[in-house]
């Protein structure tokens, strides 16, 4: 799996990974983790120091309501179908190799279940299943399914294609967007993982707006 991830990093040149993101089988406790990046010239053990997460802010945009994506069975689905019926949708871009991403998923699952009846939904978007040539790694899909079982999340998890990451300008995971029923971005783009109470404050703030 690490070989596949490395190939994605080199070919797409878009994924810069938060400190502590390694194999999905090596989880770390990393709430509110500061951002550090792995470039094409660096190994995972030679990470460039960075205290300012703003340098990893996404640089692009996509029309979330007109984007075809795949589910974990590799069926084509419309991202809009996972957004249009919700007051607030949390789009959480994560990787199976990322400890901070995985560590916060049980809390995200609880929040999705707690606020679902208020019009809230989470959609997980895995960043490391597809490569630049449109190939899909079955081993990574299996890892994603194992993580879903392990963390007991019940929200949908979809495959994030490379062009989606490139168009958004994603430079680190986890990166999280909140959107309304029409796909408009709400508030700030959130970089890094958070404690449950931090996410809850953000979620309730968006739900209470308007």
mmCIF file of C-alpha atoms in Angstrom:
data_model
loop_
_atom_site.group_PDB
_atom_site.id
_atom_site.type_symbol
_atom_site.label_atom_id
_atom_site.label_comp_id
_atom_site.label_asym_id
_atom_site.label_seq_id
_atom_site.Cartn_x
_atom_site.Cartn_y
_atom_site.Cartn_z
ATOM 1 C CA UNK A 1 0.000 0.000 0.000
ATOM 2 C CA UNK A 2 2.858 2.422 0.795
ATOM 3 C CA UNK A 3 4.290 1.874 -2.676
ATOM 4 C CA UNK A 4 0.946 2.820 -4.203
ATOM 5 C CA UNK A 5 0.729 5.939 -2.067
ATOM 6 C CA UNK A 6 4.228 6.977 -3.082
ATOM 7 C CA UNK A 7 3.324 6.606 -6.743
ATOM 8 C CA UNK A 8 0.285 8.817 -6.258
ATOM 9 C CA UNK A 9 2.370 11.490 -4.562
ATOM 10 C CA UNK A 10 4.904 11.539 -7.380
ATOM 11 C CA UNK A 11 2.477 11.370 -10.293
ATOM 12 C CA UNK A 12 -0.191 13.712 -8.999
ATOM 13 C CA UNK A 13 2.116 15.962 -6.951
ATOM 14 C CA UNK A 14 -0.848 17.198 -4.976
ATOM 15 C CA UNK A 15 -0.913 15.372 -1.651
ATOM 16 C CA UNK A 16 1.129 16.923 1.127
ATOM 17 C CA UNK A 17 0.494 14.950 4.286
ATOM 18 C CA UNK A 18 0.022 16.093 7.887
ATOM 19 C CA UNK A 19 2.582 14.955 10.452
ATOM 20 C CA UNK A 20 1.701 11.562 11.893
ATOM 21 C CA UNK A 21 0.056 10.323 8.715
ATOM 22 C CA UNK A 22 1.499 6.911 8.027
ATOM 23 C CA UNK A 23 0.135 3.440 7.527
ATOM 24 C CA UNK A 24 -3.521 3.078 8.437
ATOM 25 C CA UNK A 25 -2.433 0.314 10.778
ATOM 26 C CA UNK A 26 -0.261 2.713 12.826
ATOM 27 C CA UNK A 27 -2.712 5.152 14.352
ATOM 28 C CA UNK A 28 -1.503 8.007 16.506
ATOM 29 C CA UNK A 29 -3.267 10.418 18.849
ATOM 30 C CA UNK A 30 -3.156 13.670 16.887
ATOM 31 C CA UNK A 31 -5.960 16.052 17.755
ATOM 32 C CA UNK A 32 -5.423 19.604 16.447
ATOM 33 C CA UNK A 33 -2.166 18.484 14.823
ATOM 34 C CA UNK A 34 0.006 21.185 13.199
ATOM 35 C CA UNK A 35 0.682 20.845 9.497
ATOM 36 C CA UNK A 36 3.891 19.491 8.018
ATOM 37 C CA UNK A 37 4.397 18.433 4.443
ATOM 38 C CA UNK A 38 6.100 15.660 2.501
ATOM 39 C CA UNK A 39 7.318 16.901 -0.868
ATOM 40 C CA UNK A 40 8.526 14.864 -3.840
ATOM 41 C CA UNK A 41 12.141 15.379 -2.700
ATOM 42 C CA UNK A 42 11.512 14.362 0.919
ATOM 43 C CA UNK A 43 11.032 11.014 2.586
ATOM 44 C CA UNK A 44 8.525 10.493 5.384
ATOM 45 C CA UNK A 45 11.397 10.775 7.873
ATOM 46 C CA UNK A 46 12.576 14.108 6.433
ATOM 47 C CA UNK A 47 9.493 16.203 6.899
ATOM 48 C CA UNK A 48 9.716 19.951 6.435
ATOM 49 C CA UNK A 49 8.778 21.915 9.550
ATOM 50 C CA UNK A 50 5.789 24.211 9.274
ATOM 51 C CA UNK A 51 3.809 25.890 11.996
ATOM 52 C CA UNK A 52 1.434 27.802 9.742
ATOM 53 C CA UNK A 53 -1.333 25.621 8.324
ATOM 54 C CA UNK A 54 -2.377 28.406 5.948
ATOM 55 C CA UNK A 55 0.347 27.376 3.493
ATOM 56 C CA UNK A 56 -1.608 24.140 2.910
ATOM 57 C CA UNK A 57 -4.905 25.828 2.112
ATOM 58 C CA UNK A 58 -6.554 24.419 -1.039
ATOM 59 C CA UNK A 59 -5.904 26.642 -4.027
ATOM 60 C CA UNK A 60 -8.748 25.723 -6.399
ATOM 61 C CA UNK A 61 -12.430 24.892 -6.606
ATOM 62 C CA UNK A 62 -14.920 22.482 -8.145
ATOM 63 C CA UNK A 63 -18.657 22.510 -8.733
ATOM 64 C CA UNK A 64 -19.630 19.944 -6.115
ATOM 65 C CA UNK A 65 -23.127 19.644 -7.587
ATOM 66 C CA UNK A 66 -21.924 18.627 -11.051
ATOM 67 C CA UNK A 67 -19.254 16.088 -10.251
ATOM 68 C CA UNK A 68 -19.319 12.381 -10.992
ATOM 69 C CA UNK A 69 -17.387 10.341 -8.467
ATOM 70 C CA UNK A 70 -17.203 6.649 -7.501
ATOM 71 C CA UNK A 71 -18.313 4.710 -4.456
ATOM 72 C CA UNK A 72 -16.177 1.958 -2.929
ATOM 73 C CA UNK A 73 -17.771 -0.549 -5.320
ATOM 74 C CA UNK A 74 -16.427 1.693 -8.123
ATOM 75 C CA UNK A 75 -19.905 2.567 -9.335
ATOM 76 C CA UNK A 76 -20.367 6.067 -10.757
ATOM 77 C CA UNK A 77 -22.384 8.291 -8.434
ATOM 78 C CA UNK A 78 -23.276 11.960 -8.406
ATOM 79 C CA UNK A 79 -21.753 13.850 -5.505
ATOM 80 C CA UNK A 80 -24.815 16.105 -5.556
ATOM 81 C CA UNK A 81 -26.989 13.140 -4.498
ATOM 82 C CA UNK A 82 -25.095 13.102 -1.200
ATOM 83 C CA UNK A 83 -25.483 16.871 -0.692
ATOM 84 C CA UNK A 84 -28.815 18.127 -2.028
ATOM 85 C CA UNK A 85 -31.080 16.749 0.694
ATOM 86 C CA UNK A 86 -29.021 18.057 3.616
ATOM 87 C CA UNK A 87 -28.950 21.444 5.267
ATOM 88 C CA UNK A 88 -25.229 20.968 5.950
ATOM 89 C CA UNK A 89 -22.857 18.368 4.491
ATOM 90 C CA UNK A 90 -19.349 17.831 5.806
ATOM 91 C CA UNK A 91 -16.986 16.693 3.028
ATOM 92 C CA UNK A 92 -14.047 15.070 4.800
ATOM 93 C CA UNK A 93 -11.092 14.296 2.504
ATOM 94 C CA UNK A 94 -8.902 11.648 4.116
ATOM 95 C CA UNK A 95 -6.448 8.849 3.374
ATOM 96 C CA UNK A 96 -6.135 5.264 4.540
ATOM 97 C CA UNK A 97 -2.471 5.992 5.373
ATOM 98 C CA UNK A 98 -3.327 8.970 7.618
ATOM 99 C CA UNK A 99 -3.402 8.340 11.371
ATOM 100 C CA UNK A 100 -5.018 11.684 12.293
ATOM 101 C CA UNK A 101 -7.742 11.079 9.695
ATOM 102 C CA UNK A 102 -8.570 7.652 11.089
ATOM 103 C CA UNK A 103 -8.339 8.666 14.733
ATOM 104 C CA UNK A 104 -11.100 11.238 14.420
ATOM 105 C CA UNK A 105 -13.492 9.027 12.446
ATOM 106 C CA UNK A 106 -15.243 7.441 15.460
ATOM 107 C CA UNK A 107 -16.055 10.946 16.729
ATOM 108 C CA UNK A 108 -17.231 12.002 13.276
ATOM 109 C CA UNK A 109 -19.467 8.938 13.131
ATOM 110 C CA UNK A 110 -21.029 9.843 16.471
ATOM 111 C CA UNK A 111 -21.620 13.433 15.364
ATOM 112 C CA UNK A 112 -23.225 12.309 12.106
ATOM 113 C CA UNK A 113 -25.647 10.098 14.010
ATOM 114 C CA UNK A 114 -26.356 12.768 16.636
ATOM 115 C CA UNK A 115 -27.146 15.560 14.157
ATOM 116 C CA UNK A 116 -28.520 13.624 11.193
ATOM 117 C CA UNK A 117 -32.119 14.428 12.123
ATOM 118 C CA UNK A 118 -31.243 18.137 11.958
ATOM 119 C CA UNK A 119 -30.234 17.903 8.308
ATOM 120 C CA UNK A 120 -26.552 17.099 8.790
ATOM 121 C CA UNK A 121 -24.539 14.494 6.873
ATOM 122 C CA UNK A 122 -20.876 13.574 6.475
ATOM 123 C CA UNK A 123 -19.358 12.259 3.252
ATOM 124 C CA UNK A 124 -15.890 10.733 3.488
ATOM 125 C CA UNK A 125 -13.715 11.081 0.379
ATOM 126 C CA UNK A 126 -10.697 8.762 0.224
ATOM 127 C CA UNK A 127 -7.732 10.385 -1.527
ATOM 128 C CA UNK A 128 -5.498 7.348 -2.156
ATOM 129 C CA UNK A 129 -7.670 4.795 -4.011
ATOM 130 C CA UNK A 130 -7.237 6.230 -7.522
ATOM 131 C CA UNK A 131 -4.028 7.126 -9.359
ATOM 132 C CA UNK A 132 -3.236 9.670 -12.064
ATOM 133 C CA UNK A 133 -4.112 7.198 -14.834
ATOM 134 C CA UNK A 134 -7.539 6.391 -13.420
ATOM 135 C CA UNK A 135 -6.544 3.029 -11.970
ATOM 136 C CA UNK A 136 -8.035 1.899 -8.666
ATOM 137 C CA UNK A 137 -6.102 0.042 -5.984
ATOM 138 C CA UNK A 138 -8.179 -2.842 -4.643
ATOM 139 C CA UNK A 139 -5.835 -3.216 -1.659
ATOM 140 C CA UNK A 140 -6.480 0.377 -0.629
ATOM 141 C CA UNK A 141 -10.224 -0.142 -1.078
ATOM 142 C CA UNK A 142 -9.955 -3.152 1.246
ATOM 143 C CA UNK A 143 -8.062 -0.992 3.746
ATOM 144 C CA UNK A 144 -10.771 1.664 3.534
ATOM 145 C CA UNK A 145 -13.480 -0.936 4.199
ATOM 146 C CA UNK A 146 -11.519 -2.282 7.173
ATOM 147 C CA UNK A 147 -11.185 1.233 8.597
ATOM 148 C CA UNK A 148 -14.922 1.817 8.163
ATOM 149 C CA UNK A 149 -15.622 -1.388 10.106
ATOM 150 C CA UNK A 150 -13.017 -0.560 12.735
ATOM 151 C CA UNK A 151 -14.249 2.987 13.363
ATOM 152 C CA UNK A 152 -17.932 2.008 13.108
ATOM 153 C CA UNK A 153 -18.849 4.975 10.945
ATOM 154 C CA UNK A 154 -22.162 4.790 9.114
ATOM 155 C CA UNK A 155 -21.795 7.796 6.818
ATOM 156 C CA UNK A 156 -20.993 7.195 3.126
ATOM 157 C CA UNK A 157 -17.408 6.926 1.936
ATOM 158 C CA UNK A 158 -16.603 7.663 -1.700
ATOM 159 C CA UNK A 159 -13.483 7.564 -3.883
ATOM 160 C CA UNK A 160 -11.807 10.902 -4.497
ATOM 161 C CA UNK A 161 -10.362 10.939 -8.054
ATOM 162 C CA UNK A 162 -7.027 12.641 -8.716
ATOM 163 C CA UNK A 163 -8.533 15.339 -10.935
ATOM 164 C CA UNK A 164 -10.919 16.241 -8.099
ATOM 165 C CA UNK A 165 -7.933 16.713 -5.770
ATOM 166 C CA UNK A 166 -6.029 18.681 -8.398
ATOM 167 C CA UNK A 167 -8.958 20.957 -9.226
ATOM 168 C CA UNK A 168 -9.497 21.699 -5.545
ATOM 169 C CA UNK A 169 -5.780 22.177 -5.011
ATOM 170 C CA UNK A 170 -5.747 19.825 -2.030
ATOM 171 C CA UNK A 171 -2.304 19.872 -0.411
ATOM 172 C CA UNK A 172 -2.886 18.002 2.856
ATOM 173 C CA UNK A 173 -5.199 15.540 4.540
ATOM 174 C CA UNK A 174 -7.461 15.673 6.358
ATOM 175 C CA UNK A 175 -9.048 18.655 4.626
ATOM 176 C CA UNK A 176 -12.723 19.319 5.319
ATOM 177 C CA UNK A 177 -15.370 21.413 3.567
ATOM 178 C CA UNK A 178 -18.845 22.271 4.823
ATOM 179 C CA UNK A 179 -21.431 22.918 2.108
ATOM 180 C CA UNK A 180 -25.136 23.739 1.973
ATOM 181 C CA UNK A 181 -27.799 21.906 -0.043
ATOM 182 C CA UNK A 182 -26.714 23.732 -3.211
ATOM 183 C CA UNK A 183 -23.025 22.925 -2.790
ATOM 184 C CA UNK A 184 -22.002 26.384 -1.595
ATOM 185 C CA UNK A 185 -19.076 26.351 0.824
ATOM 186 C CA UNK A 186 -19.991 27.371 4.363
ATOM 187 C CA UNK A 187 -17.483 29.114 6.590
ATOM 188 C CA UNK A 188 -13.825 28.176 6.501
ATOM 189 C CA UNK A 189 -12.121 25.216 4.887
ATOM 190 C CA UNK A 190 -10.848 23.192 7.838
ATOM 191 C CA UNK A 191 -7.306 21.800 7.784
ATOM 192 C CA UNK A 192 -6.272 18.937 10.052
ATOM 193 C CA UNK A 193 -8.110 16.786 12.555
ATOM 194 C CA UNK A 194 -10.102 18.117 15.509
ATOM 195 C CA UNK A 195 -11.442 16.947 18.835
ATOM 196 C CA UNK A 196 -15.136 16.040 18.865
ATOM 197 C CA UNK A 197 -16.154 19.173 20.761
ATOM 198 C CA UNK A 198 -14.420 21.396 18.187
ATOM 199 C CA UNK A 199 -16.215 19.722 15.287
ATOM 200 C CA UNK A 200 -19.495 19.883 17.203
ATOM 201 C CA UNK A 201 -19.131 23.635 17.662
ATOM 202 C CA UNK A 202 -18.475 24.095 13.942
ATOM 203 C CA UNK A 203 -21.340 21.804 12.924
ATOM 204 C CA UNK A 204 -23.920 23.394 15.213
ATOM 205 C CA UNK A 205 -22.775 26.831 14.114
ATOM 206 C CA UNK A 206 -23.509 25.983 10.466
ATOM 207 C CA UNK A 207 -26.798 24.277 11.319
ATOM 208 C CA UNK A 208 -27.946 27.316 13.282
ATOM 209 C CA UNK A 209 -27.094 29.793 10.526
ATOM 210 C CA UNK A 210 -30.001 31.109 8.520
#
